[in-house]
Amino acid sequence: MFWKITLFILLAFVSVAGIAFPIVPVPHTWYEFPLIPGLKENAKIIFFHVPTAWLSAVAFFMSTLYSIKYLRKKNLDDDAKSYAAAQLGIIFCVLATITGAVWAKFAWGSYWSWDPRQTSIFALLLIYGAWFALRSSIESEEKRATLSAVYSIIAFLTVPFFVFIMPRIMIGLHPGSESIEGGKVIQTASPVVDFKMNGNMLAIFFLSLIGFTILYFWMWTIGYKSILIREKINKQSIRE
Amino acid sequence: MSSKAYALYKKDFYSELRTRYAINALVMFIIVAISVILFSIGNEKITQSLTSGLFWVVIFFSAMSGLARAFVSEEERGTSLTLHLIAAPSTIFSGKLLFNLILVFCMNIIIAILYAALFDSFIIKNFALFIVSFVLGNVGLATASTIIAAIISKAGAKGTLYPVLSFPILLPLILTAVQLTLLANQGASFGDAKFELAIVFCYDVIMLTGSYLLFDFVWKD
């Protein structure tokens, strides 16, 4: 119960703060955000876009982790956990794609421009889609668990290419990728958080990240428990 | 192990020669795909980057139409249980991989020759670079498609699922291979393309290791 109340307060605060706090050229009080050149009011979507993208990656990682665990122990509970993680992952992946596309429209001028990170989130969407297609085409439970586990591990093997290599060979727009400035190819300082954010903006950004992560773990627990209960009821009704 | 894998390859090879199931379908597929592209281009002059992209489009879809046979045919004929008795999983994977490698190489050599003959902008200026990237790309394509074919053969709706499952896995390979083909067509040196070559090489090694480790789980049920 404590966690639910904390989470509610946290997410309510982040939503209100992220949307309503004004952006001013020189912030004086704690609830004012600094103006970031080139982003302006668009900067606020970072509080919702980055957490969704982060969680779609976390969900994919957890799904693979439980797939490996399933292949080691052959316990169908692990398959349910992996499935629940992937179900949430595809939701967050779609959200990240949409928020990203909207942001790109206002910041870069078009909804989609095959930036390396856009390519990787597209690949992630395809992987999730293929994974669910594979699962729905297999009848037997054990077989479905084994084959989808193998597929998710193989799909995970391609992640390093998308995360580390594609941003280096393709010209990108996200911070952290190779870009052209004044005719020269330069490597901007890496990770995503390298915006000119001030202290309070960073604090709300990380609060949002933490809040969404807790939300994800809560949803995931409910998700896999409901899958386990559903399977149990199915088996009981077959027996009777 | 290697002699058994070779025997398995020979069995597949002779059965393919007898039925010519994959070869006929593949050759017709390649001709149809290339003629569709040629019709749609008409008299337009197309750029080199578009040609090298289209080159890999044809390769990808041809691979998707032919490579699933190796495992699907065993399931359809009901001979996979016999294979279980005869050999270890890794041996079976080696045999099937060898067969698919030969198939991919034959298919892609045909495609490359047709492209060089029919497309004005497909002129290979650095032939050595083209050969190296072609070989590395084909090995990666064959490896990834073989393990996906093994997964598919155990699932329902095999034909439609195969390209859906393979595409995200092959995407890094295809993106880099398109770049490499373009570089070879522009006459770039090995130094210019070393990063791309390293990526394709890493992809081959990772996929080869991963599929050998995971094939056991797919094969034993």
CSV table of N, CA and C in Angstrom, one decimal, chain A residues 33-188:
chain,number,residue,atom,x,y,z
A,33,PHE,N,12.1,26.2,-15.4
A,33,PHE,CA,13.1,25.5,-16.2
A,33,PHE,C,13.9,26.5,-17.0
A,34,PRO,N,15.2,26.2,-17.3
A,34,PRO,CA,15.9,27.1,-18.2
A,34,PRO,C,15.6,26.9,-19.6
A,35,LEU,N,15.8,27.9,-20.4
A,35,LEU,CA,15.5,27.8,-21.9
A,35,LEU,C,16.7,27.1,-22.5
A,36,ILE,N,16.4,26.0,-23.3
A,36,ILE,CA,17.5,25.3,-24.0
A,36,ILE,C,17.4,25.7,-25.4
A,37,PRO,N,18.5,26.3,-26.0
A,37,PRO,CA,18.4,26.8,-27.3
A,37,PRO,C,18.1,25.7,-28.3
A,38,GLY,N,17.2,25.9,-29.2
A,38,GLY,CA,16.8,24.9,-30.2
A,38,GLY,C,15.7,24.0,-29.8
A,39,LEU,N,15.4,23.9,-28.5
A,39,LEU,CA,14.4,23.0,-28.1
A,39,LEU,C,13.2,23.8,-27.6
A,40,LYS,N,13.4,24.9,-26.9
A,40,LYS,CA,12.3,25.7,-26.3
A,40,LYS,C,11.3,24.9,-25.5
A,41,GLU,N,10.0,25.1,-25.8
A,41,GLU,CA,9.0,24.4,-25.0
A,41,GLU,C,9.0,22.9,-25.3
A,42,ASN,N,9.5,22.5,-26.4
A,42,ASN,CA,9.6,21.1,-26.8
A,42,ASN,C,10.3,20.3,-25.7
A,43,ALA,N,11.2,20.9,-25.0
A,43,ALA,CA,12.1,20.2,-24.1
A,43,ALA,C,11.3,19.4,-23.0
A,44,LYS,N,10.1,19.8,-22.8
A,44,LYS,CA,9.3,19.2,-21.7
A,44,LYS,C,9.0,17.8,-22.0
A,45,ILE,N,8.9,17.4,-23.2
A,45,ILE,CA,8.5,16.0,-23.5
A,45,ILE,C,9.6,15.0,-23.1
A,46,ILE,N,10.8,15.5,-22.8
A,46,ILE,CA,11.8,14.6,-22.3
A,46,ILE,C,11.4,13.8,-21.1
A,47,PHE,N,10.6,14.5,-20.2
A,47,PHE,CA,10.2,13.8,-19.0
A,47,PHE,C,9.3,12.6,-19.3
A,48,PHE,N,8.7,12.5,-20.5
A,48,PHE,CA,7.9,11.3,-20.8
A,48,PHE,C,8.4,10.4,-21.9
A,49,HIS,N,9.2,11.0,-22.8
A,49,HIS,CA,9.8,10.3,-23.9
A,49,HIS,C,10.9,9.3,-23.4
A,50,VAL,N,11.8,9.9,-22.7
A,50,VAL,CA,13.0,9.1,-22.3
A,50,VAL,C,12.6,7.9,-21.4
A,51,PRO,N,11.7,8.1,-20.3
A,51,PRO,CA,11.3,7.0,-19.5
A,51,PRO,C,10.7,5.8,-20.3
A,52,THR,N,9.8,6.2,-21.3
A,52,THR,CA,9.2,5.1,-22.1
A,52,THR,C,10.2,4.3,-22.9
A,53,ALA,N,11.2,5.1,-23.5
A,53,ALA,CA,12.2,4.4,-24.3
A,53,ALA,C,13.1,3.5,-23.4
A,54,TRP,N,13.4,4.1,-22.2
A,54,TRP,CA,14.2,3.3,-21.3
A,54,TRP,C,13.5,2.0,-20.9
A,55,LEU,N,12.2,2.1,-20.6
A,55,LEU,CA,11.4,1.0,-20.1
A,55,LEU,C,11.2,-0.1,-21.2
A,56,SER,N,11.1,0.4,-22.5
A,56,SER,CA,11.0,-0.6,-23.6
A,56,SER,C,12.3,-1.4,-23.7
A,57,ALA,N,13.4,-0.8,-23.4
A,57,ALA,CA,14.7,-1.5,-23.4
A,57,ALA,C,14.8,-2.4,-22.2
A,58,VAL,N,14.4,-1.9,-21.0
A,58,VAL,CA,14.4,-2.7,-19.8
A,58,VAL,C,13.5,-4.0,-19.9
A,59,ALA,N,12.3,-3.8,-20.5
A,59,ALA,CA,11.4,-4.9,-20.6
A,59,ALA,C,12.0,-5.9,-21.6
A,60,PHE,N,12.6,-5.5,-22.6
A,60,PHE,CA,13.3,-6.4,-23.6
A,60,PHE,C,14.4,-7.2,-22.9
A,61,PHE,N,15.2,-6.5,-22.1
A,61,PHE,CA,16.3,-7.1,-21.4
A,61,PHE,C,15.7,-8.2,-20.4
A,62,MET,N,14.7,-7.8,-19.6
A,62,MET,CA,14.1,-8.7,-18.6
A,62,MET,C,13.5,-9.9,-19.3
A,63,SER,N,12.8,-9.7,-20.4
A,63,SER,CA,12.2,-10.8,-21.2
A,63,SER,C,13.3,-11.8,-21.6
A,64,THR,N,14.5,-11.3,-22.1
A,64,THR,CA,15.6,-12.2,-22.5
A,64,THR,C,16.1,-12.9,-21.2
A,65,LEU,N,16.3,-12.1,-20.1
A,65,LEU,CA,16.8,-12.7,-18.9
A,65,LEU,C,16.0,-13.9,-18.5
A,66,TYR,N,14.7,-13.7,-18.5
A,66,TYR,CA,13.8,-14.8,-18.0
A,66,TYR,C,13.7,-16.0,-19.1
A,67,SER,N,14.0,-15.6,-20.3
A,67,SER,CA,14.1,-16.7,-21.4
A,67,SER,C,15.3,-17.5,-21.1
A,68,ILE,N,16.4,-16.9,-20.7
A,68,ILE,CA,17.6,-17.7,-20.4
A,68,ILE,C,17.4,-18.6,-19.2
A,69,LYS,N,16.7,-18.0,-18.2
A,69,LYS,CA,16.4,-18.7,-17.0
A,69,LYS,C,15.5,-19.9,-17.3
A,70,TYR,N,14.5,-19.7,-18.2
A,70,TYR,CA,13.6,-20.8,-18.6
A,70,TYR,C,14.4,-21.9,-19.3
A,71,LEU,N,15.3,-21.6,-20.2
A,71,LEU,CA,16.1,-22.6,-20.9
A,71,LEU,C,17.0,-23.4,-19.9
A,72,ARG,N,17.4,-22.7,-18.8
A,72,ARG,CA,18.2,-23.4,-17.8
A,72,ARG,C,17.4,-24.4,-16.9
A,73,LYS,N,16.2,-23.8,-16.5
A,73,LYS,CA,15.5,-24.6,-15.4
A,73,LYS,C,14.2,-25.3,-16.0
A,74,LYS,N,13.8,-24.8,-17.1
A,74,LYS,CA,12.5,-25.4,-17.7
A,74,LYS,C,11.3,-25.2,-16.8
A,75,ASN,N,11.3,-24.1,-16.2
A,75,ASN,CA,10.1,-23.8,-15.3
A,75,ASN,C,9.2,-22.8,-16.0
A,76,LEU,N,7.9,-23.2,-16.2
A,76,LEU,CA,7.0,-22.4,-17.0
A,76,LEU,C,6.7,-21.1,-16.4
A,77,ASP,N,6.9,-20.9,-15.1
A,77,ASP,CA,6.7,-19.6,-14.4
A,77,ASP,C,7.6,-18.5,-15.1
A,78,ASP,N,8.9,-19.0,-15.4
A,78,ASP,CA,9.8,-18.0,-16.0
A,78,ASP,C,9.3,-17.6,-17.3
A,79,ASP,N,8.7,-18.5,-18.1
A,79,ASP,CA,8.1,-18.1,-19.4
A,79,ASP,C,7.0,-17.1,-19.2
A,80,ALA,N,6.2,-17.3,-18.2
A,80,ALA,CA,5.1,-16.3,-17.9
A,80,ALA,C,5.7,-14.9,-17.6
A,81,LYS,N,6.8,-14.9,-16.8
A,81,LYS,CA,7.5,-13.6,-16.5
A,81,LYS,C,8.0,-13.0,-17.7
A,82,SER,N,8.6,-13.8,-18.6
A,82,SER,CA,9.2,-13.2,-19.8
A,82,SER,C,8.1,-12.7,-20.7
A,83,TYR,N,7.0,-13.4,-20.7
A,83,TYR,CA,5.8,-13.0,-21.6
A,83,TYR,C,5.2,-11.7,-21.0
A,84,ALA,N,5.1,-11.6,-19.7
A,84,ALA,CA,4.5,-10.3,-19.1
A,84,ALA,C,5.4,-9.1,-19.4
A,85,ALA,N,6.7,-9.4,-19.3
A,85,ALA,CA,7.7,-8.3,-19.6
A,85,ALA,C,7.6,-7.8,-21.0
A,86,ALA,N,7.4,-8.8,-21.9
A,86,ALA,CA,7.3,-8.4,-23.3
A,86,ALA,C,6.0,-7.7,-23.6
A,87,GLN,N,5.0,-8.1,-23.0
A,87,GLN,CA,3.7,-7.4,-23.2
A,87,GLN,C,3.8,-5.9,-22.8
A,88,LEU,N,4.4,-5.7,-21.6
A,88,LEU,CA,4.6,-4.3,-21.2
A,88,LEU,C,5.6,-3.6,-22.2
A,89,GLY,N,6.6,-4.3,-22.6
A,89,GLY,CA,7.6,-3.8,-23.5
A,89,GLY,C,7.0,-3.2,-24.7
A,90,ILE,N,6.1,-4.0,-25.3
A,90,ILE,CA,5.6,-3.5,-26.6
A,90,ILE,C,4.7,-2.2,-26.4
A,91,ILE,N,4.0,-2.1,-25.3
A,91,ILE,CA,3.3,-0.9,-25.0
A,91,ILE,C,4.2,0.3,-24.9
A,92,PHE,N,5.3,0.1,-24.1
A,92,PHE,CA,6.2,1.2,-23.9
A,92,PHE,C,6.9,1.6,-25.2
A,93,CYS,N,7.2,0.5,-26.0
A,93,CYS,CA,7.9,0.7,-27.2
A,93,CYS,C,7.0,1.6,-28.2
A,94,VAL,N,5.7,1.3,-28.2
A,94,VAL,CA,4.8,2.1,-29.1
A,94,VAL,C,4.7,3.5,-28.6
A,95,LEU,N,4.6,3.6,-27.2
A,95,LEU,CA,4.6,5.0,-26.6
A,95,LEU,C,5.9,5.8,-27.0
A,96,ALA,N,7.0,5.1,-26.8
A,96,ALA,CA,8.3,5.8,-27.1
A,96,ALA,C,8.3,6.2,-28.6
A,97,THR,N,7.9,5.3,-29.5
A,97,THR,CA,7.9,5.7,-30.9
A,97,THR,C,7.0,6.9,-31.2
A,98,ILE,N,5.8,6.9,-30.6
A,98,ILE,CA,4.9,8.0,-30.8
A,98,ILE,C,5.4,9.3,-30.2
A,99,THR,N,5.8,9.3,-29.0
A,99,THR,CA,6.3,10.5,-28.3
A,99,THR,C,7.5,11.0,-29.1
A,100,GLY,N,8.4,10.1,-29.5
A,100,GLY,CA,9.6,10.4,-30.2
A,100,GLY,C,9.2,11.1,-31.6
A,101,ALA,N,8.2,10.5,-32.3
A,101,ALA,CA,7.9,11.0,-33.6
A,101,ALA,C,7.3,12.4,-33.4
A,102,VAL,N,6.5,12.6,-32.4
A,102,VAL,CA,5.9,13.9,-32.2
A,102,VAL,C,7.0,15.0,-31.9
A,103,TRP,N,7.9,14.6,-31.0
A,103,TRP,CA,9.0,15.5,-30.7
A,103,TRP,C,9.8,15.8,-31.9
A,104,ALA,N,10.1,14.7,-32.7
A,104,ALA,CA,10.9,14.9,-33.9
A,104,ALA,C,10.2,15.9,-34.9
A,105,LYS,N,8.9,15.8,-34.9
A,105,LYS,CA,8.2,16.8,-35.8
A,105,LYS,C,8.5,18.2,-35.5
A,106,PHE,N,8.5,18.5,-34.2
A,106,PHE,CA,8.6,19.9,-33.7
A,106,PHE,C,10.1,20.3,-33.6
A,107,ALA,N,11.0,19.3,-33.3
A,107,ALA,CA,12.4,19.7,-33.1
A,107,ALA,C,13.2,19.6,-34.4
A,108,TRP,N,12.9,18.6,-35.2
A,108,TRP,CA,13.7,18.4,-36.4
A,108,TRP,C,12.9,18.6,-37.7
A,109,GLY,N,11.6,18.8,-37.6
A,109,GLY,CA,10.8,19.1,-38.8
A,109,GLY,C,10.1,18.0,-39.5
A,110,SER,N,10.4,16.7,-39.1
A,110,SER,CA,9.6,15.6,-39.8
A,110,SER,C,9.4,14.5,-38.7
A,111,TYR,N,8.3,13.8,-38.9
A,111,TYR,CA,8.0,12.8,-37.9
A,111,TYR,C,9.0,11.6,-37.9
A,112,TRP,N,9.5,11.3,-39.1
A,112,TRP,CA,10.4,10.2,-39.1
A,112,TRP,C,11.6,10.5,-40.1
A,113,SER,N,12.8,10.3,-39.6
A,113,SER,CA,13.9,10.6,-40.5
A,113,SER,C,15.0,9.5,-40.5
A,114,TRP,N,14.7,8.3,-40.0
A,114,TRP,CA,15.7,7.2,-40.0
A,114,TRP,C,17.0,7.5,-39.3
A,115,ASP,N,16.9,8.3,-38.2
A,115,ASP,CA,18.0,8.5,-37.3
A,115,ASP,C,18.4,7.1,-36.7
A,116,PRO,N,19.6,6.9,-36.4
A,116,PRO,CA,20.0,5.6,-35.8
A,116,PRO,C,19.1,5.1,-34.7
A,117,ARG,N,18.8,6.0,-33.8
A,117,ARG,CA,17.9,5.5,-32.7
A,117,ARG,C,16.5,5.3,-33.1
A,118,GLN,N,16.0,6.0,-34.1
A,118,GLN,CA,14.7,5.7,-34.7
A,118,GLN,C,14.7,4.3,-35.3
A,119,THR,N,15.8,4.0,-36.0
A,119,THR,CA,16.0,2.7,-36.7
A,119,THR,C,16.0,1.6,-35.6
A,120,SER,N,16.7,1.9,-34.5
A,120,SER,CA,16.7,0.8,-33.5
A,120,SER,C,15.4,0.6,-32.8
A,121,ILE,N,14.6,1.7,-32.6
A,121,ILE,CA,13.3,1.5,-31.9
A,121,ILE,C,12.4,0.8,-32.9
A,122,PHE,N,12.5,1.1,-34.2
A,122,PHE,CA,11.7,0.4,-35.2
A,122,PHE,C,12.1,-1.1,-35.2
A,123,ALA,N,13.4,-1.4,-35.1
A,123,ALA,CA,13.8,-2.8,-35.1
A,123,ALA,C,13.2,-3.5,-33.8
A,124,LEU,N,13.2,-2.8,-32.7
A,124,LEU,CA,12.7,-3.3,-31.5
A,124,LEU,C,11.2,-3.7,-31.6
A,125,LEU,N,10.5,-2.7,-32.2
A,125,LEU,CA,9.1,-3.0,-32.5
A,125,LEU,C,8.9,-4.2,-33.3
A,126,LEU,N,9.7,-4.3,-34.4
A,126,LEU,CA,9.6,-5.5,-35.3
A,126,LEU,C,9.9,-6.8,-34.5
A,127,ILE,N,10.9,-6.7,-33.6
A,127,ILE,CA,11.3,-7.9,-32.8
A,127,ILE,C,10.1,-8.3,-31.9
A,128,TYR,N,9.5,-7.3,-31.2
A,128,TYR,CA,8.4,-7.6,-30.4
A,128,TYR,C,7.2,-8.2,-31.2
A,129,GLY,N,6.9,-7.6,-32.3
A,129,GLY,CA,5.9,-8.1,-33.2
A,129,GLY,C,6.1,-9.5,-33.6
A,130,ALA,N,7.3,-9.8,-34.1
A,130,ALA,CA,7.7,-11.1,-34.6
A,130,ALA,C,7.6,-12.1,-33.4
A,131,TRP,N,8.0,-11.7,-32.2
A,131,TRP,CA,8.0,-12.6,-31.1
A,131,TRP,C,6.5,-13.0,-30.7
A,132,PHE,N,5.6,-12.0,-30.8
A,132,PHE,CA,4.2,-12.4,-30.5
A,132,PHE,C,3.6,-13.2,-31.6
A,133,ALA,N,4.0,-13.0,-32.8
A,133,ALA,CA,3.5,-13.8,-33.9
A,133,ALA,C,4.0,-15.2,-33.8
A,134,LEU,N,5.3,-15.4,-33.4
A,134,LEU,CA,5.8,-16.7,-33.2
A,134,LEU,C,5.0,-17.4,-32.1
A,135,ARG,N,4.8,-16.7,-31.0
A,135,ARG,CA,4.1,-17.4,-29.8
A,135,ARG,C,2.7,-17.8,-30.2
A,136,SER,N,2.0,-17.0,-31.0
A,136,SER,CA,0.6,-17.3,-31.2
A,136,SER,C,0.5,-18.5,-32.2
A,137,SER,N,1.6,-18.8,-32.9
A,137,SER,CA,1.5,-19.9,-33.9
A,137,SER,C,1.9,-21.2,-33.3
A,138,ILE,N,2.2,-21.3,-32.1
A,138,ILE,CA,2.6,-22.6,-31.5
A,138,ILE,C,1.6,-23.1,-30.4
A,139,GLU,N,1.1,-24.3,-30.5
A,139,GLU,CA,0.1,-24.8,-29.6
A,139,GLU,C,0.6,-25.2,-28.3
A,140,SER,N,1.6,-26.1,-28.3
A,140,SER,CA,2.1,-26.7,-27.1
A,140,SER,C,2.8,-25.7,-26.2
A,141,GLU,N,2.5,-25.8,-24.9
A,141,GLU,CA,3.1,-24.8,-24.0
A,141,GLU,C,4.6,-24.8,-23.9
A,142,GLU,N,5.1,-26.0,-23.7
A,142,GLU,CA,6.6,-26.2,-23.5
A,142,GLU,C,7.3,-25.8,-24.8
A,143,LYS,N,6.8,-26.2,-25.9
A,143,LYS,CA,7.4,-25.9,-27.2
A,143,LYS,C,7.4,-24.4,-27.4
A,144,ARG,N,6.3,-23.8,-27.1
A,144,ARG,CA,6.1,-22.3,-27.3
A,144,ARG,C,7.1,-21.6,-26.4
A,145,ALA,N,7.3,-22.0,-25.2
A,145,ALA,CA,8.2,-21.4,-24.2
A,145,ALA,C,9.6,-21.5,-24.7
A,146,THR,N,10.0,-22.7,-25.2
A,146,THR,CA,11.4,-23.0,-25.6
A,146,THR,C,11.7,-22.2,-26.9
A,147,LEU,N,10.8,-22.3,-27.9
A,147,LEU,CA,11.2,-21.6,-29.1
A,147,LEU,C,11.2,-20.1,-29.0
A,148,SER,N,10.2,-19.5,-28.2
A,148,SER,CA,10.2,-18.1,-28.1
A,148,SER,C,11.4,-17.6,-27.2
A,149,ALA,N,11.8,-18.5,-26.3
A,149,ALA,CA,13.0,-18.1,-25.5
A,149,ALA,C,14.2,-18.1,-26.4
A,150,VAL,N,14.4,-19.1,-27.3
A,150,VAL,CA,15.5,-19.1,-28.2
A,150,VAL,C,15.5,-17.9,-29.1
A,151,TYR,N,14.3,-17.5,-29.6
A,151,TYR,CA,14.2,-16.4,-30.5
A,151,TYR,C,14.5,-15.1,-29.8
A,152,SER,N,14.1,-15.0,-28.6
A,152,SER,CA,14.4,-13.7,-27.9
A,152,SER,C,15.8,-13.6,-27.6
A,153,ILE,N,16.5,-14.7,-27.3
A,153,ILE,CA,18.0,-14.6,-27.1
A,153,ILE,C,18.7,-14.2,-28.4
A,154,ILE,N,18.3,-14.8,-29.5
A,154,ILE,CA,18.9,-14.5,-30.8
A,154,ILE,C,18.7,-13.0,-31.2
A,155,ALA,N,17.4,-12.5,-30.9
A,155,ALA,CA,17.1,-11.1,-31.1
A,155,ALA,C,18.0,-10.2,-30.3
A,156,PHE,N,18.2,-10.7,-29.0
A,156,PHE,CA,19.0,-9.9,-28.1
A,156,PHE,C,20.5,-9.8,-28.6
A,157,LEU,N,20.9,-10.8,-29.4
A,157,LEU,CA,22.3,-10.7,-29.9
A,157,LEU,C,22.5,-9.5,-30.9
A,158,THR,N,21.4,-9.0,-31.5
A,158,THR,CA,21.6,-7.9,-32.4
A,158,THR,C,21.6,-6.6,-31.7
A,159,VAL,N,21.3,-6.6,-30.4
A,159,VAL,CA,21.2,-5.3,-29.7
A,159,VAL,C,22.5,-4.5,-29.7
A,160,PRO,N,23.7,-5.1,-29.5
A,160,PRO,CA,24.9,-4.3,-29.5
A,160,PRO,C,25.1,-3.6,-30.9
A,161,PHE,N,24.6,-4.2,-32.0
A,161,PHE,CA,24.8,-3.5,-33.3
A,161,PHE,C,24.0,-2.2,-33.3
A,162,PHE,N,22.7,-2.3,-32.8
A,162,PHE,CA,21.9,-1.1,-32.8
A,162,PHE,C,22.3,-0.1,-31.8
A,163,VAL,N,22.7,-0.5,-30.6
A,163,VAL,CA,23.0,0.5,-29.6
A,163,VAL,C,24.3,1.2,-29.8
A,164,PHE,N,25.4,0.4,-30.2
A,164,PHE,CA,26.7,0.9,-30.2
A,164,PHE,C,27.2,1.2,-31.6
A,165,ILE,N,26.8,0.5,-32.6
A,165,ILE,CA,27.4,0.6,-33.9
A,165,ILE,C,26.7,1.5,-34.8
A,166,MET,N,25.3,1.3,-34.9
A,166,MET,CA,24.6,2.1,-35.9
A,166,MET,C,24.7,3.6,-35.7
A,167,PRO,N,24.7,4.1,-34.4
A,167,PRO,CA,24.9,5.5,-34.2
A,167,PRO,C,26.3,6.0,-34.8
A,168,ARG,N,27.2,5.1,-34.9
A,168,ARG,CA,28.5,5.5,-35.4
A,168,ARG,C,28.6,5.5,-36.9
A,169,ILE,N,27.9,4.6,-37.6
A,169,ILE,CA,28.1,4.6,-39.0
A,169,ILE,C,27.0,5.4,-39.8
A,170,MET,N,25.9,5.7,-39.1
A,170,MET,CA,24.8,6.6,-39.7
A,170,MET,C,24.9,7.9,-39.1
A,171,ILE,N,24.5,8.9,-39.9
A,171,ILE,CA,24.5,10.3,-39.4
A,171,ILE,C,23.2,10.4,-38.6
A,172,GLY,N,23.4,10.9,-37.3
A,172,GLY,CA,22.2,10.9,-36.4
A,172,GLY,C,21.8,12.3,-36.0
A,173,LEU,N,20.6,12.4,-35.4
A,173,LEU,CA,20.1,13.7,-34.9
A,173,LEU,C,20.1,13.7,-33.4
A,174,HIS,N,20.0,12.5,-32.8
A,174,HIS,CA,19.9,12.4,-31.3
A,174,HIS,C,21.3,12.8,-30.7
A,175,PRO,N,21.3,13.4,-29.5
A,175,PRO,CA,22.6,13.6,-28.9
A,175,PRO,C,23.3,12.3,-28.7
A,176,GLY,N,24.7,12.3,-28.9
A,176,GLY,CA,25.4,11.1,-28.7
A,176,GLY,C,25.8,10.4,-30.0
A,177,SER,N,25.2,10.8,-31.1
A,177,SER,CA,25.5,10.2,-32.4
A,177,SER,C,26.4,11.1,-33.2
A,178,GLU,N,27.0,10.5,-34.3
A,178,GLU,CA,27.8,11.3,-35.1
A,178,GLU,C,27.0,12.3,-35.9
A,179,SER,N,27.4,13.5,-36.0
A,179,SER,CA,26.6,14.5,-36.7
A,179,SER,C,27.6,15.4,-37.5
A,180,ILE,N,27.0,16.1,-38.5
A,180,ILE,CA,27.8,17.0,-39.3
A,180,ILE,C,27.5,18.4,-38.8
A,181,GLU,N,28.6,19.1,-38.5
A,181,GLU,CA,28.4,20.5,-38.1
A,181,GLU,C,29.5,21.3,-38.8
A,182,GLY,N,29.0,22.2,-39.7
A,182,GLY,CA,30.0,23.0,-40.5
A,182,GLY,C,30.8,22.2,-41.4
A,183,GLY,N,30.2,21.2,-42.0
A,183,GLY,CA,31.0,20.4,-43.0
A,183,GLY,C,31.9,19.3,-42.4
A,184,LYS,N,32.0,19.3,-41.0
A,184,LYS,CA,32.9,18.4,-40.4
A,184,LYS,C,32.1,17.3,-39.6
A,185,VAL,N,32.5,16.1,-39.6
A,185,VAL,CA,31.9,15.1,-38.9
A,185,VAL,C,32.4,15.1,-37.4
A,186,ILE,N,31.5,15.3,-36.5
A,186,ILE,CA,32.0,15.4,-35.1
A,186,ILE,C,31.2,14.4,-34.3
A,187,GLN,N,31.8,14.0,-33.2
A,187,GLN,CA,31.2,13.0,-32.2
A,187,GLN,C,30.8,13.9,-31.0
A,188,THR,N,29.5,14.1,-30.8
A,188,THR,CA,29.1,14.9,-29.7
A,188,THR,C,29.2,14.0,-28.4
